[in-house]
């Protein structure tokens, strides 16, 4: 039998040269008259080892990485196809500590299976959740989901069961399921990894959501910067239709669920759920007033379940393993796992799926290995561009929604962007305000005008022009934006600004931050 070699086709791996490595392996195998079965997978999420090349052995897969095309002849000489030793070898991939110490529930298949093989998906517990859900009433599905304690992974941590129940209880001939795959937060890539590495799990989760509220149509709103995810999702959807996992009469059940992919409009605000719905309807991405909530009046004014990719991809396991399964992981009201994403100035950047409750320090050092420059880590922005900057003194905070809220920070979509001690935090605060000014949808004054004034005020602070007065003005402006903005963009941008000022006052030329009356 031909040896099997696995190389990722995930766009992160491709950007690091995975395609050239795959071509080199095929060419070198030809030179050696060696048949090789090449399987293209998603990524294991260890981007510091990509392009990662894995070989199937009786013990499991042996990993080599990061491999460049020029390493390939040497790998053949070292008989890597028979697990021969080579300086790039890491032994069994699953035993690499970075992967071994994770709790991969949502990402169990990512990097392992061929994302477009329905056979691979079915052989690894795929569609077990749908099979079980097809035997349940909508009420029972919502009840089981509520019992699992699942909270939305898109940022706000809102209980998914409550959202689904609201949509279930709102009578309507037509209802929708919408997946938010806009993934606009800086330093986040878990949605993309699932869509490229295990698209059927998202399709299955959305189908179960459709069954729950009797929605016959769903849309995946994918950011335009994700062409690979767009292509893979469309191919997977076609396969699912071909095998009656989508369409009319799902697996002979008499139930219907249609699914389509839509490209995003390329703006950060289109990730906010009401702006996303506007954009999906073909309009400019502007925030809608709430109420009504999308679960009551969403897409085209109909009751709509709108969830993030990871939230929906977390659903199948709840219905295949039972609602108690997820509850065994996590702390307090943050149950289950979160795929954390490490990026920025970090030695081992990548995806770490762990139960809520792990500390930032464990994530940064045990997994991340410290900064890539070798300098001390000074600040970490958790939760995307609206998240707070955390100083070293807060690295022991457990990563859970409530613990983060207590320190006026956000867990968001689980992205952590790392900075060493060369960072200038006043510049980062300015960058946050500038980002808000650029991305503001313009509907409310505190954000539209406030963000531009905020940039000007921070510039004056940096230039030491009337510094004390301008710092007080900045505090007042942040207070107004926090309390007066219509949505989370203007309402949360004070988090990075104020945390930078509060924890790193020296970068603003402030000796004693307690003298400032900050909100
Ligand atoms: C400015 C802004 C941008 C957002 N961007 C995203 C995004 O890119 N992806 C996402 O899933 N949620 C995003 N959200 C959160 C969504 O509005 C919404 O809460 C989420 O999609 C609901 O899904 P969930 O309950 O499964 O988390 C954003 C929110 C705000 C205020
Ligand atoms: S806070 Fe900003 S993005 Fe949100 S509605 Fe107001 S102007 Fe639009």
Coordinates of C-alpha atoms and ligand atoms in Angstrom, one line a residue, residues 269 287 440-444 447-448 485-487 489-491, ligand 2:
X269 CA -19.1 46.9 11.1
X287 CA -26.6 49.3 12.5
X440 CA -17.8 53.8 12.1
X441 CA -21.0 53.3 10.3
X442 CA -21.9 56.9 11.1
X443 CA -25.4 56.3 12.5
X444 CA -24.8 57.7 16.0
X447 CA -19.0 57.2 17.6
X448 CA -19.1 59.1 14.4
X485 CA -23.1 54.8 21.5
X486 CA -25.7 52.7 19.6
X487 CA -23.6 49.6 19.2
X489 CA -18.0 49.7 18.1
X490 CA -18.3 53.1 19.6
X491 CA -19.4 51.6 22.9
Ligands
LIG2 S1 -21.4 53.1 17.6 FE1 -20.5 53.6 15.6 S2 -20.7 51.8 14.3 FE2 -22.2 51.6 16.1 S3 -24.1 52.6 15.4 FE3 -22.9 54.2 16.3 S4 -21.8 55.1 14.5 FE4 -22.5 53.1 13.9

